[in-house]
JSON list of C-alpha atoms in Angstrom, two decimals:
[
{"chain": "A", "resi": 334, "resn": "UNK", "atom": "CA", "xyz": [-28.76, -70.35, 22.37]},
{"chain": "A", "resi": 335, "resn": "UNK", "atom": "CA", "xyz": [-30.61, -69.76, 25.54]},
{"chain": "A", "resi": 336, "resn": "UNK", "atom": "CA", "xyz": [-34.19, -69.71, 24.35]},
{"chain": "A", "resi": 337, "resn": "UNK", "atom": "CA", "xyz": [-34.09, -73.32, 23.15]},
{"chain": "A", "resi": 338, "resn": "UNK", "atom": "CA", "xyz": [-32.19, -74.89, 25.82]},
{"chain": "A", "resi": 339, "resn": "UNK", "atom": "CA", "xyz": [-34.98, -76.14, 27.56]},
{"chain": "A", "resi": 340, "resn": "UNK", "atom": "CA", "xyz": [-37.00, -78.23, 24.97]},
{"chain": "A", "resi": 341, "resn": "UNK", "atom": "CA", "xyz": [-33.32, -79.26, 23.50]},
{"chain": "A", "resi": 342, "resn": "UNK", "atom": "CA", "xyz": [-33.05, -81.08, 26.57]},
{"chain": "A", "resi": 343, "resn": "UNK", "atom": "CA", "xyz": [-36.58, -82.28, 26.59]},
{"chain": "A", "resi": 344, "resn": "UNK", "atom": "CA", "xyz": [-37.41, -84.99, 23.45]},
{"chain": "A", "resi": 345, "resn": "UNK", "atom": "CA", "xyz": [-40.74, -86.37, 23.08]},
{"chain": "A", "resi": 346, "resn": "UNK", "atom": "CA", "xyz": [-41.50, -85.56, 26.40]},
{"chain": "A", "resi": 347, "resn": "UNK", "atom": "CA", "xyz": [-44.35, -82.79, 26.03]},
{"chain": "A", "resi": 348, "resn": "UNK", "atom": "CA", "xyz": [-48.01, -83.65, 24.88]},
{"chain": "A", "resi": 349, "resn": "UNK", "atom": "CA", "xyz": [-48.95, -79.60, 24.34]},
{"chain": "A", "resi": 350, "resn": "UNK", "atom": "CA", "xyz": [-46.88, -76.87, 23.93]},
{"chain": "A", "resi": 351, "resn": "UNK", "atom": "CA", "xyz": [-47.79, -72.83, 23.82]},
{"chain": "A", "resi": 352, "resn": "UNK", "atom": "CA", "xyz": [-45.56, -70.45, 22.69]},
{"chain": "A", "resi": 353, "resn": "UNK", "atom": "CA", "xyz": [-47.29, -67.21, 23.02]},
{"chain": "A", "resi": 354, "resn": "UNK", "atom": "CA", "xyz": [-45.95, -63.90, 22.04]},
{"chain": "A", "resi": 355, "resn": "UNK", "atom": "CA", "xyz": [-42.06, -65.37, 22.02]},
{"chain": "A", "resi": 356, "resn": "UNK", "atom": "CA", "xyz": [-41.26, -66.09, 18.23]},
{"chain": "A", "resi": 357, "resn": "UNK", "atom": "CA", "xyz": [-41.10, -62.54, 17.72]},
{"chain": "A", "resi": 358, "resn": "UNK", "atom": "CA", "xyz": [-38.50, -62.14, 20.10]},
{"chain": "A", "resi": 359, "resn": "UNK", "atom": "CA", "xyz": [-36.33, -64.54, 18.76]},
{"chain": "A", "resi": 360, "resn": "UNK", "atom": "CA", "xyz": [-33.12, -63.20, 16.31]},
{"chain": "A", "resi": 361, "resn": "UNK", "atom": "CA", "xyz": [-33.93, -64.89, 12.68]},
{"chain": "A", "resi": 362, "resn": "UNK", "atom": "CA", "xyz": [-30.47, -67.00, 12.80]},
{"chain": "A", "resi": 363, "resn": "UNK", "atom": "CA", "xyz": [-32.36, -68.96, 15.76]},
{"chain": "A", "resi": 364, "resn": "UNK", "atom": "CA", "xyz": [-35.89, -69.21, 14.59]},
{"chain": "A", "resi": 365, "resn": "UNK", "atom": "CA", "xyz": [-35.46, -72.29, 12.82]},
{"chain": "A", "resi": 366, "resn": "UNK", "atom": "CA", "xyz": [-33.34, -74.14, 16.01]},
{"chain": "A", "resi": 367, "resn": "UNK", "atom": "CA", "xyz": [-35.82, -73.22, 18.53]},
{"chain": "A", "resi": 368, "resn": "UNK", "atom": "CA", "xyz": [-38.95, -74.56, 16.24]},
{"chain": "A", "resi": 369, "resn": "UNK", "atom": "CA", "xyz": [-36.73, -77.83, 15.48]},
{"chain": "A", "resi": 370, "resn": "UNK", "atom": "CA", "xyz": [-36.05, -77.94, 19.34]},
{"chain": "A", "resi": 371, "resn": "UNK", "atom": "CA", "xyz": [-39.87, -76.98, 19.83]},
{"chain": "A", "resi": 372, "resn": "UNK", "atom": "CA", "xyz": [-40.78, -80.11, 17.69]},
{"chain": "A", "resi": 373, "resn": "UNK", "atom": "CA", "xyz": [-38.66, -82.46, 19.09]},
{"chain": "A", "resi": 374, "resn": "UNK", "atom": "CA", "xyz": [-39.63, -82.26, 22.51]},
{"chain": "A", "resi": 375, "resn": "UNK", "atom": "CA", "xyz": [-43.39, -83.08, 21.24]},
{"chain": "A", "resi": 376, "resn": "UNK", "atom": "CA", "xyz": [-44.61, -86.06, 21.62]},
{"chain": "A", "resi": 377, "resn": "UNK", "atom": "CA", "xyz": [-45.27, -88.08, 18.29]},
{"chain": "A", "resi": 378, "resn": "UNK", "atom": "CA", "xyz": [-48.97, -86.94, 18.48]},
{"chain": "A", "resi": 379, "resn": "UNK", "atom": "CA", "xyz": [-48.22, -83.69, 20.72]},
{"chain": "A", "resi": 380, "resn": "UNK", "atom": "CA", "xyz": [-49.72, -80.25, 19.50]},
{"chain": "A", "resi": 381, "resn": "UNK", "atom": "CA", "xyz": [-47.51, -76.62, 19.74]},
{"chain": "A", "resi": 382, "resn": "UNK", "atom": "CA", "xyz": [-49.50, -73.48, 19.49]},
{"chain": "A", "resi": 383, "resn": "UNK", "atom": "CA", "xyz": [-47.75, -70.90, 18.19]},
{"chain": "A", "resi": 384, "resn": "UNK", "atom": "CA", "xyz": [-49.07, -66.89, 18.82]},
{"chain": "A", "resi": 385, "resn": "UNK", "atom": "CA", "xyz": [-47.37, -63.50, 17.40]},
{"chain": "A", "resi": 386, "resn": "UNK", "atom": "CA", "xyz": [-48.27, -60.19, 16.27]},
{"chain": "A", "resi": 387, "resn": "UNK", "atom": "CA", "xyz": [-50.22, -60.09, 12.84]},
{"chain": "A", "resi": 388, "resn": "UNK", "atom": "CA", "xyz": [-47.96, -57.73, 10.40]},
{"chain": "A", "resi": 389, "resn": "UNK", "atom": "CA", "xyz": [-51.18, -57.96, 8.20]},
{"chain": "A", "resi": 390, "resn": "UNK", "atom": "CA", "xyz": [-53.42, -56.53, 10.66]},
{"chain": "A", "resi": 391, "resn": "UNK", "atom": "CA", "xyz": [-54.75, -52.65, 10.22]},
{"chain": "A", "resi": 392, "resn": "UNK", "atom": "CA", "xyz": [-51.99, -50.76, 12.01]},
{"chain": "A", "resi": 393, "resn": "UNK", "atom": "CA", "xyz": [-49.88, -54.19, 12.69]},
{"chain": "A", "resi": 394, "resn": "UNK", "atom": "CA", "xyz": [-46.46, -52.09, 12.60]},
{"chain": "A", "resi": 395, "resn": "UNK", "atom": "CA", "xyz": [-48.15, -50.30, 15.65]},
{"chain": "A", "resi": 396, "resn": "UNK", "atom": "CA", "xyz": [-48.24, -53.22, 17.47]},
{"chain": "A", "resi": 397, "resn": "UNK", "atom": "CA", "xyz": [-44.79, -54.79, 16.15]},
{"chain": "A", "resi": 398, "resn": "UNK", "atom": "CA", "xyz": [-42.90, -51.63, 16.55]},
{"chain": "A", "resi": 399, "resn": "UNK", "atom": "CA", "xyz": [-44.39, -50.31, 20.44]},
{"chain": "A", "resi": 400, "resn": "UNK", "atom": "CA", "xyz": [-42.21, -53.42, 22.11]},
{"chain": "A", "resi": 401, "resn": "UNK", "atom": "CA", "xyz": [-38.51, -52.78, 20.86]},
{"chain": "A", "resi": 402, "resn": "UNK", "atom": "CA", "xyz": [-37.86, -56.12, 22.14]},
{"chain": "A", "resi": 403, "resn": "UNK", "atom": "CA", "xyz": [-39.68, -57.63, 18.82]},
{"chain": "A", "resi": 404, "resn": "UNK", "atom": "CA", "xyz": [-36.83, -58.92, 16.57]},
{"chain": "A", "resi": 405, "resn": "UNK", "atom": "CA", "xyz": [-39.12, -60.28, 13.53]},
{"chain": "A", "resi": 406, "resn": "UNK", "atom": "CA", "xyz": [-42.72, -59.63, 12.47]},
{"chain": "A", "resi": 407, "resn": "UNK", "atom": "CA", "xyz": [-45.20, -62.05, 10.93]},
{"chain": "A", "resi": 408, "resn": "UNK", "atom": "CA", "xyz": [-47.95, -62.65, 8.54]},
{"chain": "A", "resi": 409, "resn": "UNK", "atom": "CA", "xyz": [-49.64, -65.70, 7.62]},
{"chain": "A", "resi": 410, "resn": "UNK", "atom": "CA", "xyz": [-47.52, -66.24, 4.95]},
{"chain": "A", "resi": 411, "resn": "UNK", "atom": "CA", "xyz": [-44.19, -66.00, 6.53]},
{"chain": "A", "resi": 412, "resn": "UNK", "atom": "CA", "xyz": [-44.98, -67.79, 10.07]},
{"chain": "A", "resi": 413, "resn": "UNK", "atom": "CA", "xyz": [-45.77, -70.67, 7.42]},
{"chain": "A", "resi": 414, "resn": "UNK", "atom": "CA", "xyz": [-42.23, -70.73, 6.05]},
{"chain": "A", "resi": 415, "resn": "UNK", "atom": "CA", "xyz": [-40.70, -70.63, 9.06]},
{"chain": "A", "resi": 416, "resn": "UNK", "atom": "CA", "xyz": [-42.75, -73.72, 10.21]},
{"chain": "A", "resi": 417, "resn": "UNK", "atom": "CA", "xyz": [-42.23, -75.61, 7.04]},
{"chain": "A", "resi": 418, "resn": "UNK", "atom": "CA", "xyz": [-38.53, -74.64, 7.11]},
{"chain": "A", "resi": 419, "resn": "UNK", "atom": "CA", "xyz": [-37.80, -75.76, 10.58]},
{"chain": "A", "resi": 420, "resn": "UNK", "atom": "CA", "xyz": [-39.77, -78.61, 11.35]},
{"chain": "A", "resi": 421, "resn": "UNK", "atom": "CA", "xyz": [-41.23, -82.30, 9.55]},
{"chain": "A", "resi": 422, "resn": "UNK", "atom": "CA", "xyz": [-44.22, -81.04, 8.80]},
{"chain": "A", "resi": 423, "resn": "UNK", "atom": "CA", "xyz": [-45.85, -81.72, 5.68]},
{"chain": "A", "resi": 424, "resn": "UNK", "atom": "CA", "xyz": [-47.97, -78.50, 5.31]},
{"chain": "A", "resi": 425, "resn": "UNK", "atom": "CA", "xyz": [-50.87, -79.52, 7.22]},
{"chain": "A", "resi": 426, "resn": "UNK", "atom": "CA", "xyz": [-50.94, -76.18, 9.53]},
{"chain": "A", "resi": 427, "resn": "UNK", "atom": "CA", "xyz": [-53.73, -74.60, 10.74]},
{"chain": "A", "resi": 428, "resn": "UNK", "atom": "CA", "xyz": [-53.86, -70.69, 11.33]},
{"chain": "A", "resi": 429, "resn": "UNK", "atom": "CA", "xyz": [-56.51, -68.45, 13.71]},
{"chain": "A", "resi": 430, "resn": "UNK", "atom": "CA", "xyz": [-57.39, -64.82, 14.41]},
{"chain": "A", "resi": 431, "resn": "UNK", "atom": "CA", "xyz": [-57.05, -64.61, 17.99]},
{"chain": "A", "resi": 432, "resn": "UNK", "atom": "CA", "xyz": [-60.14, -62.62, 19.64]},
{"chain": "A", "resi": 433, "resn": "UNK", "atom": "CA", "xyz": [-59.41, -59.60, 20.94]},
{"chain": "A", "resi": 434, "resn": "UNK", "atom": "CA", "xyz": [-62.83, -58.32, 22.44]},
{"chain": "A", "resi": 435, "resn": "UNK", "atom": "CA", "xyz": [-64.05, -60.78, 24.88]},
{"chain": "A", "resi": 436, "resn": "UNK", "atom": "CA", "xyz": [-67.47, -60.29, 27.18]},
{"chain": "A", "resi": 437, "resn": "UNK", "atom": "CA", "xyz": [-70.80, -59.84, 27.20]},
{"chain": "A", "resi": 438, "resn": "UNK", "atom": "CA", "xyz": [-72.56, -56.44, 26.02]},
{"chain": "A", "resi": 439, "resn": "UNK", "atom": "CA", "xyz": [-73.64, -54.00, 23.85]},
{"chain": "A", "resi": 440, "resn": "UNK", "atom": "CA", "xyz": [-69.70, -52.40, 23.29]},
{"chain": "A", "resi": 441, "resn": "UNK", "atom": "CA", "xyz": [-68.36, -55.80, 22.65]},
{"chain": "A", "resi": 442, "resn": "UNK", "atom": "CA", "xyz": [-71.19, -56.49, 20.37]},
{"chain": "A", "resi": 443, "resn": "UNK", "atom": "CA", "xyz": [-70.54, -52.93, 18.55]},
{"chain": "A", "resi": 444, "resn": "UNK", "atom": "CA", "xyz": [-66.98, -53.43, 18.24]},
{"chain": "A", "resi": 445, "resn": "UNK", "atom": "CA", "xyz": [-67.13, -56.79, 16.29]},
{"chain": "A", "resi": 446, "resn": "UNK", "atom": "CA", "xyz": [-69.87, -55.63, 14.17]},
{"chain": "A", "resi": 447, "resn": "UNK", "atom": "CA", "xyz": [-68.11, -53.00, 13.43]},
{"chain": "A", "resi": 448, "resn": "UNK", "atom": "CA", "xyz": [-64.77, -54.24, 13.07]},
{"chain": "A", "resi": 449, "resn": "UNK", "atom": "CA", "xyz": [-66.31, -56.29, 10.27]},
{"chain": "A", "resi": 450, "resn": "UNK", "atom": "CA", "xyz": [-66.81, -53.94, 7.71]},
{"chain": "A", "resi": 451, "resn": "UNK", "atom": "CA", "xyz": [-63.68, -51.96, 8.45]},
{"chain": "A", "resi": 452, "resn": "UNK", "atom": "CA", "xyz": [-62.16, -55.35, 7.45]},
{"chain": "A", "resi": 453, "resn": "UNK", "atom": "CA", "xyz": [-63.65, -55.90, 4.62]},
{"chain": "A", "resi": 454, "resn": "UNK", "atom": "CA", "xyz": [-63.10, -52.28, 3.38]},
{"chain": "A", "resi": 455, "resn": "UNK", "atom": "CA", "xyz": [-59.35, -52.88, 3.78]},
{"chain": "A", "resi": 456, "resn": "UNK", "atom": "CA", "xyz": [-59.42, -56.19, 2.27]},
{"chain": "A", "resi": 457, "resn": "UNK", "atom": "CA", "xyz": [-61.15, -54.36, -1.00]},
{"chain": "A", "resi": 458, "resn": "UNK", "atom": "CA", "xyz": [-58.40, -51.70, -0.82]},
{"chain": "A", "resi": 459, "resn": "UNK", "atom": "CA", "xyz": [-55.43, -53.99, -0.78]},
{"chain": "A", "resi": 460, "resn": "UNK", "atom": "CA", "xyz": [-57.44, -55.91, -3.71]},
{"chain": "A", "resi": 461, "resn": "UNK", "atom": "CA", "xyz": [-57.50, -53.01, -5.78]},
{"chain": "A", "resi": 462, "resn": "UNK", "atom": "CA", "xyz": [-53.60, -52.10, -5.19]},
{"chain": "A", "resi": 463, "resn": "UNK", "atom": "CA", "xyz": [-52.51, -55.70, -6.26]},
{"chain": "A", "resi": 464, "resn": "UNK", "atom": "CA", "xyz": [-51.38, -55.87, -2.34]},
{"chain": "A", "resi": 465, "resn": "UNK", "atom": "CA", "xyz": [-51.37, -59.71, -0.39]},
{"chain": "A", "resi": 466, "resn": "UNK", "atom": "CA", "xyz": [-54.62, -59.80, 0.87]},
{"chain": "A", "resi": 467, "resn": "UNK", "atom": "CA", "xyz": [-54.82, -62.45, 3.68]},
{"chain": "A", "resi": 468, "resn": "UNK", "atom": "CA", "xyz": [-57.79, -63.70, 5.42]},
{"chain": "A", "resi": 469, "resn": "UNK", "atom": "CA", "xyz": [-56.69, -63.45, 9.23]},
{"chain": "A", "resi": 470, "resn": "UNK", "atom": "CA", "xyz": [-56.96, -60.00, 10.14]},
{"chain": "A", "resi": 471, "resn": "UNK", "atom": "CA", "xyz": [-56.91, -59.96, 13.99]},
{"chain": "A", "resi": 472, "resn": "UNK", "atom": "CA", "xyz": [-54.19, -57.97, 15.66]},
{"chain": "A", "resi": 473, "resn": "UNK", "atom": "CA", "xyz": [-52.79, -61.11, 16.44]},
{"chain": "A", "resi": 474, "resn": "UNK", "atom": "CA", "xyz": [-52.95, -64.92, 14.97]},
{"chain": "A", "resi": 475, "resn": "UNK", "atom": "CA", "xyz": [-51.78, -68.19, 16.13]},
{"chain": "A", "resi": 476, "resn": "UNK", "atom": "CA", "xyz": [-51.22, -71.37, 14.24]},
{"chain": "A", "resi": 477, "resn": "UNK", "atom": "CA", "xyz": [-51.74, -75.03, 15.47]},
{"chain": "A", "resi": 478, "resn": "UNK", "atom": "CA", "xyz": [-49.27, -77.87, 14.71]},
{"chain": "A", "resi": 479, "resn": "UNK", "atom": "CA", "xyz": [-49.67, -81.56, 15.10]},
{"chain": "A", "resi": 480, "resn": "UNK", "atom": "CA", "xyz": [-46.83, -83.57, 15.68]},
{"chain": "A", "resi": 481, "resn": "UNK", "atom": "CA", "xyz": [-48.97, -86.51, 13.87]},
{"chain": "A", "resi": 482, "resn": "UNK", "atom": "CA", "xyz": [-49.46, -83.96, 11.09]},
{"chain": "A", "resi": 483, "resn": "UNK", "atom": "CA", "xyz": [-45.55, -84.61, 10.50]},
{"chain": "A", "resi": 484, "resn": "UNK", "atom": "CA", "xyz": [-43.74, -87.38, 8.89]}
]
Protein backbone atom coordinates (compact mmCIF):
# COMPACT_ATOMS: atom_id res chain seq x y z
CA UNK A 1 0.00 0.00 0.00
CA UNK A 2 1.11 3.44 -0.87
CA UNK A 3 1.16 5.11 2.51
CA UNK A 4 3.86 2.81 3.88
CA UNK A 5 6.07 2.55 1.00
CA UNK A 6 8.38 4.96 2.09
CA UNK A 7 9.49 3.85 5.65
CA UNK A 8 9.18 0.06 4.14
CA UNK A 9 12.05 1.02 2.23
CA UNK A 10 13.71 2.89 4.99
CA UNK A 11 14.95 0.38 8.16
CA UNK A 12 16.58 1.81 11.07
CA UNK A 13 17.37 4.70 9.28
CA UNK A 14 15.22 7.52 11.10
CA UNK A 15 16.10 8.90 14.67
CA UNK A 16 12.41 10.87 14.99
CA UNK A 17 9.47 10.36 13.27
CA UNK A 18 5.96 12.58 13.29
CA UNK A 19 2.99 11.37 12.00
CA UNK A 20 0.53 14.07 12.46
CA UNK A 21 -3.06 13.94 11.55
CA UNK A 22 -2.40 10.72 9.01
CA UNK A 23 -3.47 7.54 11.07
CA UNK A 24 -6.88 8.59 10.65
CA UNK A 25 -6.67 8.49 7.12
CA UNK A 26 -5.45 5.22 6.85
CA UNK A 27 -8.20 2.11 5.91
CA UNK A 28 -8.08 -0.29 9.21
CA UNK A 29 -6.71 -3.39 7.00
CA UNK A 30 -3.42 -1.12 6.75
CA UNK A 31 -3.10 0.41 10.14
CA UNK A 32 -1.16 -2.24 11.55
CA UNK A 33 1.47 -2.45 8.22
CA UNK A 34 2.12 1.15 8.18
CA UNK A 35 2.87 1.27 12.21
CA UNK A 36 5.11 -2.04 11.69
CA UNK A 37 6.71 -0.15 8.65
CA UNK A 38 6.69 3.10 10.93
CA UNK A 39 8.74 1.09 13.56
CA UNK A 40 11.08 -0.44 11.51
CA UNK A 41 12.49 2.42 9.91
CA UNK A 42 13.31 3.80 13.63
CA UNK A 43 16.33 3.62 14.79
CA UNK A 44 16.85 1.15 17.85
CA UNK A 45 16.52 4.21 20.21
CA UNK A 46 14.43 6.45 17.59
CA UNK A 47 11.10 8.11 18.88
CA UNK A 48 7.59 8.29 16.48
CA UNK A 49 5.01 10.76 17.52
CA UNK A 50 1.87 9.86 16.66
CA UNK A 51 -1.22 12.79 16.49
CA UNK A 52 -5.12 12.18 15.59
CA UNK A 53 -8.40 13.45 16.41
CA UNK A 54 -9.61 12.67 20.09
CA UNK A 55 -13.11 10.63 19.64
CA UNK A 56 -13.30 11.33 23.48
CA UNK A 57 -13.17 14.93 23.23
CA UNK A 58 -16.60 17.16 23.79
CA UNK A 59 -18.00 17.20 20.26
CA UNK A 60 -15.00 14.80 18.89
CA UNK A 61 -17.47 13.33 16.09
CA UNK A 62 -17.51 17.09 14.98
CA UNK A 63 -14.13 17.06 14.35
CA UNK A 64 -13.85 13.29 13.00
CA UNK A 65 -16.82 13.59 10.80
CA UNK A 66 -16.12 17.53 9.07
CA UNK A 67 -13.01 15.82 6.93
CA UNK A 68 -14.71 12.85 4.96
CA UNK A 69 -11.30 11.82 4.23
CA UNK A 70 -11.04 10.35 8.02
CA UNK A 71 -11.31 6.53 7.67
CA UNK A 72 -10.98 5.61 11.60
CA UNK A 73 -11.42 7.63 14.80
CA UNK A 74 -9.49 7.33 18.05
CA UNK A 75 -9.51 7.43 21.74
CA UNK A 76 -6.89 6.73 24.12
CA UNK A 77 -7.88 3.44 24.46
CA UNK A 78 -7.98 2.30 20.94
CA UNK A 79 -4.77 4.27 19.49
CA UNK A 80 -3.17 1.97 22.34
CA UNK A 81 -4.28 -1.27 20.68
CA UNK A 82 -3.36 -0.38 17.55
CA UNK A 83 0.22 0.42 18.82
CA UNK A 84 0.49 -2.67 20.89
CA UNK A 85 -0.96 -4.70 17.99
CA UNK A 86 1.38 -3.50 15.35
CA UNK A 87 4.58 -2.89 16.78
CA UNK A 88 7.35 -4.56 19.68
CA UNK A 89 6.41 -2.51 22.13
CA UNK A 90 5.97 -3.63 25.51
CA UNK A 91 3.29 -1.11 26.72
CA UNK A 92 5.49 1.58 27.74
CA UNK A 93 3.49 4.44 25.66
CA UNK A 94 3.04 7.71 26.60
CA UNK A 95 -0.18 9.78 25.61
CA UNK A 96 -0.75 13.95 25.56
CA UNK A 97 -3.55 16.48 25.09
CA UNK A 98 -2.29 18.55 22.42
CA UNK A 99 -2.87 22.46 23.23
CA UNK A 100 -5.14 24.02 21.29
CA UNK A 101 -5.08 27.76 22.56
CA UNK A 102 -1.67 29.07 22.25
CA UNK A 103 -0.57 32.98 23.13
CA UNK A 104 -0.41 35.40 25.44
CA UNK A 105 -3.65 37.25 26.90
CA UNK A 106 -6.57 37.64 28.70
CA UNK A 107 -8.88 35.33 25.93
CA UNK A 108 -6.33 32.63 25.98
CA UNK A 109 -6.21 32.82 29.67
CA UNK A 110 -10.26 32.73 29.78
CA UNK A 111 -10.53 29.95 27.49
CA UNK A 112 -8.32 27.46 29.49
CA UNK A 113 -9.79 28.46 32.68
CA UNK A 114 -12.74 27.91 31.43
CA UNK A 115 -12.34 24.95 29.46
CA UNK A 116 -11.43 23.39 32.80
CA UNK A 117 -14.51 23.12 34.44
CA UNK A 118 -16.49 22.30 31.33
CA UNK A 119 -14.13 19.27 31.49
CA UNK A 120 -14.58 18.28 34.55
CA UNK A 121 -18.42 18.64 34.33
CA UNK A 122 -18.34 16.14 31.45
CA UNK A 123 -16.00 13.88 33.09
CA UNK A 124 -18.73 13.78 36.20
CA UNK A 125 -21.48 13.15 33.60
CA UNK A 126 -19.91 10.24 31.83
CA UNK A 127 -19.09 8.98 35.58
CA UNK A 128 -22.54 8.94 36.48
CA UNK A 129 -23.74 7.08 33.10
CA UNK A 130 -21.16 4.19 33.66
CA UNK A 131 -19.56 5.80 30.26
CA UNK A 132 -15.31 5.41 29.64
CA UNK A 133 -14.16 8.32 31.18
CA UNK A 134 -10.58 9.10 29.92
CA UNK A 135 -8.25 11.63 31.15
CA UNK A 136 -7.06 13.36 27.78
CA UNK A 137 -9.71 15.54 26.76
CA UNK A 138 -8.14 17.90 24.16
CA UNK A 139 -9.67 17.95 20.72
CA UNK A 140 -6.77 16.19 19.74
CA UNK A 141 -3.96 13.81 21.51
CA UNK A 142 -0.75 12.39 20.47
CA UNK A 143 1.21 9.53 21.89
CA UNK A 144 5.08 9.13 22.10
CA UNK A 145 6.89 5.84 21.32
CA UNK A 146 10.41 4.82 22.00
CA UNK A 147 11.98 2.44 19.91
CA UNK A 148 14.20 1.54 23.19
CA UNK A 149 10.84 1.20 24.93
CA UNK A 150 10.52 -2.04 22.61
CA UNK A 151 12.03 -5.40 22.85
Amino acid sequence: MFYFFFTACKKEEFDFITVLDVLEHIPKEGTIAFLKSLYGSLKQSGRAILQVPNLQAIDGQLHHFNDFTHLTGYVEHSLRQVLLASGPCDGQLEFYGFETFIGLGVKVAMKKVLRQFYWKRAKFRRKMTGNLNVSIMHPVFYAVVSKNSCS
